[in-house]
Amino acid sequence: MSNTSENPNPSSSSAKITLKTSDNELFEVEEAVAMKFCTVKQYFEDEKDNDVAARGSSTVIPLPNVHSAVLARLISYCKKLPQSNAVADNHEEEETKKKERKQYGTPGDLVDLISAANYLDFKEGLEFFNQALADHIQNKSVEYVRKFFGIKGDFEPHEEEKYREEYAWAFEGVDED
Amino acid sequence: MGASLSNLADGSSGLDSGPGLGDIPESCVACVFLYLTPPEICNLARLNRAFRGAASSDSVWESKLPANYQDLLDLLPPERYKSLSKKDIFALLSRPVPFHDGTKEVWLDRVTGRVCMAISARGLAITGIEDRRYWTWIPTEESRL
């Protein structure tokens, strides 16, 4: 499989930008897609100001914190845009959106996507993946989330007891189930 | 997907096998919290330090408070809420705040953050309420006010 992204609209002759991932893969993406990543946009504009490279495909922007597998998924997400991140106004719509979010893989994948979207300063993607991760940890116990994600509690026992008290108000009058 | 992005975060990733939820920066956790309810946030605050930090952040709780929460605070003496964080303001307002001589009270629903209100029959303006030919006060066990 080639990493060079296909242009969904061959008649458009938009400029391409080349991104280089942490594992040295090269991605040629449309400028419109690349500009959604503010980190890339900033780099691109700085380059232009410095007049280091002529505008166009000769610019290679290194992304040392993003793995190719993650970048490929972010780009494919970009192409599916625009779906709105607005809160669904009815239950049915919310279920549809939840299903859509589920397609983006396991919580582990989401963590990778969130970290990358955060580094790239890709706001829409970050919102979407954050919400997808929220779906996974909604209504789960601390013990479950720790086990599921392999998180070690980093509190001392006495601290944990203190925090339990601090947040007790949130659980008053809530049925234990 | 074997992408390792742990160099983005300060902590080490909990166990080797599990995906690194522990690696998510605190600012991202705060964004995830925007999509969770207050009891869920308070529950997950016990997860680790990043989650606890995010669970105290004003930006998270600002989004859970109703737009008119200041009106609710105005019913309380200023010293009770003056130096509180947004989280503590939510906690304060999730308990009933009585006003109008205790004939009414407001509070925030802990899950939705919406304003709730209870009005005692004594707080209602009822035509001819003093006319005992039409109205009588009957004590009931359900009445709290």
XYZ file of C-alpha atoms in Angstrom, chain A residues 6-150:
145
model
C -4.920 9.836 -3.297
C -6.566 12.950 -4.451
C -10.329 12.420 -4.232
C -10.874 15.124 -6.792
C -8.318 14.733 -9.591
C -9.457 17.857 -11.409
C -8.321 20.088 -8.573
C -4.695 21.007 -8.816
C -4.102 21.978 -5.190
C -0.552 22.163 -3.920
C 0.868 19.179 -2.073
C 2.890 19.147 1.071
C 5.164 16.350 2.128
C 5.175 15.222 5.756
C 7.857 12.993 7.207
C 6.916 10.795 10.178
C 8.964 9.482 13.097
C 9.634 6.233 11.208
C 10.828 8.150 8.137
C 7.780 7.542 5.979
C 6.889 10.293 3.529
C 3.283 11.389 3.113
C 2.255 13.645 0.296
C -0.939 15.396 1.300
C -3.036 18.183 -0.114
C -2.291 21.567 1.301
C -5.897 21.934 2.480
C -5.550 18.783 4.593
C -2.108 19.630 5.949
C -3.259 23.112 6.960
C -5.754 21.583 9.398
C -2.738 20.653 11.494
C -1.778 23.976 13.052
C 1.712 22.735 13.908
C 2.305 21.980 10.205
C 0.709 25.252 9.169
C 2.997 27.183 11.498
C 6.069 25.373 10.219
C 4.985 25.901 6.621
C 4.438 29.617 7.119
C 7.754 30.037 8.900
C 9.471 28.310 5.987
C 7.746 30.613 3.576
C 8.800 33.676 5.565
C 12.368 32.494 5.681
C 12.223 31.867 1.985
C 14.197 28.688 2.572
C 12.246 26.672 0.090
C 10.028 27.585 -2.773
C 6.362 27.027 -2.051
C 5.237 23.603 -3.197
C 6.152 19.979 -3.092
C 9.816 20.494 -2.375
C 9.070 21.304 1.262
C 9.348 18.320 3.586
C 7.971 18.915 7.040
C 9.325 16.561 9.709
C 6.919 15.259 12.349
C 9.262 13.484 14.775
C 6.457 12.768 17.255
C 4.019 11.121 14.858
C 4.205 7.525 13.644
C 3.154 6.773 10.053
C 0.335 4.439 11.131
C -1.150 7.233 13.235
C -0.700 9.909 10.590
C -2.399 7.727 7.966
C -5.460 7.451 10.190
C -5.507 11.166 10.939
C -5.380 11.961 7.237
C -8.183 9.544 6.447
C -10.191 11.159 9.240
C -9.523 14.593 7.731
C -10.914 13.464 4.415
C -14.142 12.310 6.030
C -14.655 15.742 7.497
C -16.743 17.750 7.749
C -18.959 15.942 10.176
C -19.898 18.304 12.907
C -18.685 17.832 16.441
C -21.772 19.554 17.768
C -23.619 17.698 20.501
C -26.370 15.551 19.034
C -29.799 16.914 19.817
C -31.593 13.600 20.016
C -30.880 10.119 21.215
C -30.927 8.495 17.782
C -28.455 10.957 16.350
C -26.212 10.459 19.365
C -26.212 6.680 18.824
C -25.235 7.149 15.168
C -22.372 9.392 16.174
C -21.261 6.931 18.810
C -21.083 4.189 16.196
C -19.073 6.461 13.941
C -16.654 7.177 16.795
C -16.329 3.462 17.555
C -14.823 2.872 14.118
C -11.660 4.571 15.242
C -10.453 1.542 17.057
C -9.479 0.489 20.500
C -8.878 2.901 23.377
C -5.164 2.321 22.771
C -5.474 3.537 19.190
C -7.394 6.541 20.424
C -4.665 7.402 22.889
C -2.187 7.423 19.988
C -4.532 9.527 17.872
C -5.155 11.997 20.701
C -1.456 12.390 21.455
C -0.724 12.980 17.764
C -3.672 15.346 17.252
C -2.527 17.231 20.338
C 1.027 17.530 19.003
C -0.232 18.585 15.572
C -2.653 21.050 17.175
C -5.472 19.540 15.116
C -8.494 20.882 16.943
C -11.399 19.141 15.192
C -9.689 15.769 15.350
C -8.787 16.250 18.990
C -12.410 16.971 19.878
C -13.627 13.948 17.978
C -11.110 11.504 19.439
C -11.500 12.888 22.942
C -15.193 12.226 22.678
C -14.519 8.725 21.365
C -12.273 8.046 24.357
C -14.911 9.475 26.689
C -17.334 6.869 25.281
C -14.951 4.148 26.451
C -14.465 5.349 30.016
C -18.003 6.545 30.607
C -19.664 4.866 33.593
C -16.640 2.716 34.344
C -15.146 2.156 37.756
C -11.648 3.351 38.567
C -10.558 -0.250 39.047
C -11.864 -1.223 35.604
C -10.205 1.698 33.814
C -6.901 1.046 35.588
C -6.942 -2.612 34.650
C -8.177 -2.030 31.106
C -5.608 0.629 30.279
C -2.808 -0.654 32.458
